[in-house]
Amino acid sequence: MEVEGDLEAGLDELRATYSTGKTKEAAWRRSQLRGLLTLLEEKEGDIFKALKQDLGKHPVEAYRDEIGTLVKSVNYALGNLKKWMASKKAELPIAAFPSTAEILPEPLGLVLIISSWNFPFGLSLEPFIGAIAAGNVVVLKPSELAPACSSVLAKAVHAYLDNKAVKVIEGGISVSEKLLQQKWDKIFFTGLDVFICSAKVGRVVMTAAAKHLTPVTLELGGKCPAVVDSLFNTRYKQVVIKRILAGKFGTCAGQACIGIDYILAETKYTSTLVEQLKVWIKKMFGENPKESNSIARIVSKQHFLRLKNLLDDPMVKASIVHGGSFDEDNLFIEPTILVDPPLEAEIMTEEIFGPLLPIITLENIEDSIQFIKSRPKALTIYAFSNNERFKRRMISETSSGCVTFNDTIIQYAADTLPFGGVGESGFGRYHGKFSFEAFSHEKAVLRRSFLTDFWFRYPPWNDHKLQLFRSAYKFDYLGVVLTALGLKNSKQDSSK
Amino acid sequence: MNEPLSSFYATPSFSSHSAQHPYVYIVALHQHLRGSALTALQAAVSRLSMDVAALDCRLGVGANRPLRHLTNKISGQIHVQPTQLSFAYQHKSWSFAYFHTNHKSCAATLSLMAEVEKETFDIEKADLLVKELRKVYRSGKTKSHEWRVSQLKSILKMVEEKEKDIIKALQEDLSKPELEAYISEISMTKGSCKHALEELEGWMKPQKAKTSITTYPSSAEIVSEPLGVILNKAIWAQATDRDGASGALIGAIAAGNAVVLKPSEVAPASSSLLAKLLEEYVDNSAIRVVEGAVAETSALLEQKWDKIFYTGSGHVGRIVMAAASKHLTPVILELGGKCPVVVASDVNIKVATMRIIAGKWGCNNGQTCIAPDYIITTKAFAPKLIDALRHELVEFFGVNPLESDDISRIVNLYHFKRLKRLIDDDKVSNKIVIGGQTNENQLKIAPTILLDVPEDALVMKEEIFGPLLPILTVENIEDSFTVINSRSKPLAAYFFTNNEDLKKDFVRNVSAGGMLINDTILHLTVPSLPFGGVGESGMGSYHGKFSFDAFSHKKGVLYRTFKGDSPTRFPPYSAGKLQLLKSLMEGDMFRIILSLIGWSKD
């Protein structure tokens, strides 16, 4: 769909489908969700292959982070669709008596989902599930940086879903630009292209959306800290270390918006922490991580060089305590740990988005709160601690998209929690019911009969009516009756 | 701008031991000094051999004292020349000029007053303001339950105590009838405040979330946290009611944010009253009012906010959103649009017309975002409806509505002319069936009904926002759905009928911010319903808990223990792990067991 005319014709077709009302039917939504389920099942092999090709992702990782999570989400949506689509009754005050009120979710119309390359299926289809569950017609634009995945997605969606209502449009920046010029009823943008700074692209998307007053959800990134209390000195040591490594190197080699960006730990525990991380890196990824196939590669040469440049600063280079080797031919970077690189170095000011893990040491772990507060709001804060007071402080004093205690990444799979950023890490939320809501308008519907009316609702106005209103709004029923009967002096009261 | 005497205070704050200058006085001016007055003050400082640093230090104490205390000690009318002023100091929105004299009682002269100009609120000042508020927000003060309650109580108290002043300001700006002001502004603000006060604790409580087998064992909750510093920019139509300013203000405070409120300059009396009252009643370290017009607004929009709430037009809405995108600030836009009223022929015609009139002319004379904009009815029923409207209009506003005190006027000459242009449009010249009278001097326009205006008439192209009501006719009432859907989505859609099937079809097929069957406007008063637009009528919703949610971030918090890890999560990966992982994620217990004992099906 490189030609503009084609694009417009395609969108016209989608709008025409929407106006038939077909996508509003529960049956249609179900059939599409089921189609998606079949797609994930039958195309599993193709998906694994494409992810291996674009990112060197191991099938287990691919299943854990993408296919498996999606299957779970589709099933969750199918199981809850009826409940989500049902209207909610709302309570009413006396002024509106006798009436009934409800909140009815309705689809927004034509929505655009722009997704990212690091989880080409997960980040495309997770919002997509919400969009079709909510009854919208959808255009999905996968990232061109994962070309094999983009093409599998386009073919599979075409083969398994209703093409008159759902389209995948492939292409690069020029296609995105053309898409953004169109009028949409919602734009859902996941931007993780740190190379041009996700926040910057987010701005472009929102500015384009403003032209048509289109609401947007921006899923951006940020530097997610992992605060590690003294726990790794306890019997939980192994678990903590494993979860940290899984949340950094085991999740698309750190190329994840919710991957750990850096660790905050107390100085006196740092050496133990580093030592343990080294031991477990060996256990998980072997003596030669490159050969292990258990760690993804860097998506592109550009990104590879960007990450390499982060270590070029001599001060940063000097802080490397583990790893640091680069294989440009295979776009592979060894899991790398740094201790106390300068805070003003790029590695600590920009989102890393790769397998480099700085550890910043603090005198007291409670200082981590101030450290986090003084930086832009992150998408997630991870904290490993058993100190309840510290946990409470972390929740109430810092702000972030979400907080996960004693684990990493796993909040992404929790359907009942809203997933989304705040401040620099974006706005709007999705997953589970929140995805449905992100693509719905909550229409307030109030129904009245012609029977009763407060006769004092209408002009001409007088003090008598004013008094009645005062009573009605105060829920002072006796006052209403007394005033109506003329037993309460309205003049006197109104001058109070 | 010349300053009124009321914002000018002087008081002896402490005495100096210097024989030359036994008394030092503080003059606090409500607005910042600018231009010639400031120059005069600066010149005076350089001429006098005063120990400025020492003075500044001591006066710092005075600056931190609430100025209300100082105002109690205003002394008589002693004339002091500007040259005697020794030091100018600015603190928040107050300017202080200090001078000393041998006279025991003293005040500055009116000649100085004339030179005091109103401060211009530029980008620099806006920047400073936001920085100050952010600092207060960071201190965590606004997050506490006590602070939120105390501020909401103060607003409630303010509305109760200053009811008369508010009504007066509304009469000045819009000549709004007292009762109408009471209903649409005062009672609703009070209602929102009380509702928020009653519910706040429940709203603030973290919500428990269920967790699934995928993340087992864990517990999860959703914590509502404030967003930070909010800009709340209101439209003039309901300058003090919950739809313009205070509704969103109440939500923003209830959610624990610091707020800047920018009331509309189009209703100056209401705007300055709101500024004055809020300064008096609420915590000014976290809640501020900035008055002004375009320049002030643009200065404010340059800043980084954590949320912008805007009520007004689609045109400005786009500007606000584009400005917000620079800082990735989420926005709530409450815009308007042409709200249709569909009237089927099976209605109780008297009740229906009364309710339409109450919503159109009985509420700010059509100058609200949810006022009925046009009626759609059948060709056959139109004459009956018009007769009924004519009859009830006379009942409500008398034979000459221009003389009625029960109807608001047009807010200003600009809008009067805009509306006049809609009536004078050639395309509608012979379409007026009721009303049409105007009085430019009093800015009054009579309730005016136009029948069968063409779709391309001006009155059908833009939001009317005034007392004109076109009636479109269709063959069948169902055709009205097509008419509405062919236009941009309105903020509200009204439908009068007794036919249940038609009601269902209407709700299902028509998209609008909100919907009301068999009445107008009233859905606004229901705090349990979200109020907000869709498409061209805006985005985001508020009222009641929805306001609280609009100004909160819903933070997902997941608590995990160190137990219950499946080895499948961690590398090195293998085919067996994939199988187990599949079962785990799908919650298939049987397959989990099979995989674990190595009897996988595949």
CSV table of C-alpha atoms in Angstrom, one decimal, chain A residues 204-348:
chain,number,residue,atom,x,y,z
A,204,VAL,CA,5.1,13.8,16.4
A,205,VAL,CA,2.3,11.3,16.8
A,206,MET,CA,0.4,13.5,19.3
A,207,THR,CA,0.9,16.7,17.2
A,208,ALA,CA,-0.5,14.9,14.2
A,209,ALA,CA,-3.4,13.6,16.2
A,210,ALA,CA,-4.2,17.1,17.5
A,211,LYS,CA,-5.1,18.2,14.0
A,212,HIS,CA,-8.1,15.8,14.0
A,213,LEU,CA,-8.7,15.9,17.8
A,214,THR,CA,-7.8,12.2,17.9
A,215,PRO,CA,-7.2,10.7,21.3
A,216,VAL,CA,-4.0,8.9,21.6
A,217,THR,CA,-2.4,6.3,23.9
A,218,LEU,CA,1.4,6.6,24.0
A,219,GLU,CA,3.4,3.6,25.2
A,220,LEU,CA,6.9,4.9,25.5
A,221,GLY,CA,9.9,3.8,27.5
A,222,GLY,CA,12.2,5.3,30.0
A,223,LYS,CA,14.9,4.1,32.3
A,224,CYS,CA,13.3,1.5,34.6
A,225,PRO,CA,15.3,1.1,37.8
A,226,ALA,CA,15.6,-2.1,39.8
A,227,VAL,CA,16.2,-1.4,43.5
A,228,VAL,CA,18.0,-4.3,45.2
A,229,ASP,CA,17.8,-4.3,48.9
A,230,SER,CA,20.1,-6.5,50.9
A,231,LEU,CA,18.1,-9.6,49.8
A,232,PHE,CA,20.7,-11.3,47.8
A,233,ASN,CA,22.5,-11.9,51.1
A,234,THR,CA,19.7,-14.1,52.2
A,235,ARG,CA,18.4,-17.5,51.2
A,236,TYR,CA,16.4,-15.8,48.4
A,237,LYS,CA,19.7,-14.8,46.7
A,238,GLN,CA,19.3,-17.2,43.8
A,239,VAL,CA,15.8,-16.1,43.0
A,240,VAL,CA,16.6,-12.5,43.1
A,241,ILE,CA,19.6,-12.9,40.8
A,242,LYS,CA,17.8,-15.1,38.4
A,243,ARG,CA,14.8,-12.7,38.1
A,244,ILE,CA,17.1,-9.7,37.6
A,245,LEU,CA,19.0,-11.5,34.8
A,246,ALA,CA,15.7,-12.7,33.2
A,247,GLY,CA,14.4,-9.1,33.4
A,248,LYS,CA,17.5,-7.7,31.7
A,249,PHE,CA,19.3,-10.1,29.4
A,250,GLY,CA,16.6,-12.7,29.1
A,251,THR,CA,14.0,-10.2,27.7
A,252,CYS,CA,15.0,-9.5,24.1
A,253,ALA,CA,18.5,-8.8,25.3
A,254,GLY,CA,17.4,-5.8,27.3
A,255,GLN,CA,15.6,-4.3,24.3
A,256,ALA,CA,12.3,-4.1,26.2
A,257,CYS,CA,10.4,-1.0,27.4
A,258,ILE,CA,10.0,-2.7,30.8
A,259,GLY,CA,13.4,-4.3,30.9
A,260,ILE,CA,15.7,-3.3,33.8
A,261,ASP,CA,17.7,-0.3,32.8
A,262,TYR,CA,20.0,0.0,35.8
A,263,ILE,CA,20.3,-1.3,39.3
A,264,LEU,CA,20.4,0.6,42.6
A,265,ALA,CA,22.1,-1.2,45.4
A,266,GLU,CA,24.0,-0.4,48.6
A,267,THR,CA,27.7,0.0,48.3
A,268,LYS,CA,28.6,-2.6,50.8
A,269,TYR,CA,26.6,-5.3,49.0
A,270,THR,CA,27.8,-4.4,45.5
A,271,SER,CA,30.7,-6.9,45.3
A,272,THR,CA,28.5,-9.8,46.3
A,273,LEU,CA,25.9,-8.7,43.9
A,274,VAL,CA,28.3,-8.5,41.0
A,275,GLU,CA,29.9,-11.8,41.9
A,276,GLN,CA,26.5,-13.5,42.0
A,277,LEU,CA,25.4,-12.0,38.7
A,278,LYS,CA,28.6,-13.3,37.1
A,279,VAL,CA,28.0,-16.8,38.4
A,280,TRP,CA,24.4,-16.9,37.2
A,281,ILE,CA,25.2,-15.3,33.8
A,282,LYS,CA,27.4,-18.3,33.3
A,283,LYS,CA,24.8,-20.8,34.5
A,284,MET,CA,22.1,-19.2,32.3
A,285,PHE,CA,24.0,-18.3,29.2
A,286,GLY,CA,27.0,-20.6,29.4
A,287,GLU,CA,30.7,-19.8,29.1
A,288,ASN,CA,30.1,-18.3,25.7
A,289,PRO,CA,26.7,-16.5,25.7
A,290,LYS,CA,26.9,-16.0,22.0
A,291,GLU,CA,26.7,-19.7,21.4
A,292,SER,CA,23.9,-20.3,23.9
A,293,ASN,CA,21.1,-19.2,21.6
A,294,SER,CA,19.4,-18.1,24.8
A,295,ILE,CA,20.0,-14.4,24.3
A,296,ALA,CA,18.6,-12.3,21.6
A,297,ARG,CA,20.7,-10.2,19.3
A,298,ILE,CA,20.6,-6.5,18.6
A,299,VAL,CA,17.9,-5.5,16.1
A,300,SER,CA,20.0,-3.5,13.7
A,301,LYS,CA,23.4,-2.2,13.0
A,302,GLN,CA,22.4,1.3,14.0
A,303,HIS,CA,21.3,0.1,17.4
A,304,PHE,CA,24.4,-2.0,17.7
A,305,LEU,CA,26.6,1.0,17.1
A,306,ARG,CA,24.5,3.2,19.4
A,307,LEU,CA,25.1,0.7,22.2
A,308,LYS,CA,28.8,0.4,21.4
A,309,ASN,CA,29.1,4.2,21.5
A,310,LEU,CA,27.6,4.2,25.0
A,311,LEU,CA,30.7,2.4,26.2
A,312,ASP,CA,33.2,4.6,24.3
A,313,ASP,CA,33.4,7.2,27.1
A,314,PRO,CA,36.6,6.2,28.9
A,315,MET,CA,35.0,6.8,32.3
A,316,VAL,CA,32.2,4.4,31.3
A,317,LYS,CA,34.6,1.9,29.9
A,318,ALA,CA,36.6,1.9,33.1
A,319,SER,CA,33.5,1.0,35.0
A,320,ILE,CA,32.9,-2.3,33.2
A,321,VAL,CA,33.2,-5.2,35.6
A,322,HIS,CA,31.9,-8.0,33.3
A,323,GLY,CA,31.5,-8.6,29.6
A,324,GLY,CA,31.9,-5.7,27.2
A,325,SER,CA,32.6,-7.7,24.1
A,326,PHE,CA,30.9,-6.9,20.8
A,327,ASP,CA,30.4,-9.0,17.7
A,328,GLU,CA,29.5,-6.7,15.0
A,329,ASP,CA,29.0,-9.4,12.3
A,330,ASN,CA,26.3,-11.1,14.3
A,331,LEU,CA,25.1,-8.0,16.0
A,332,PHE,CA,25.7,-9.6,19.4
A,333,ILE,CA,26.6,-7.9,22.6
A,334,GLU,CA,27.7,-9.9,25.6
A,335,PRO,CA,25.8,-9.4,28.9
A,336,THR,CA,27.7,-6.5,30.3
A,337,ILE,CA,27.8,-5.1,33.9
A,338,LEU,CA,29.1,-1.8,34.9
A,339,VAL,CA,29.6,-0.4,38.4
A,340,ASP,CA,29.1,3.3,39.0
A,341,PRO,CA,29.5,4.8,35.5
A,342,PRO,CA,29.3,8.6,35.7
A,343,LEU,CA,25.7,9.7,36.2
A,344,GLU,CA,26.1,12.4,33.5
A,345,ALA,CA,27.3,9.9,30.9
A,346,GLU,CA,24.9,9.0,28.2
A,347,ILE,CA,24.5,5.5,29.5
A,348,MET,CA,22.8,7.0,32.6
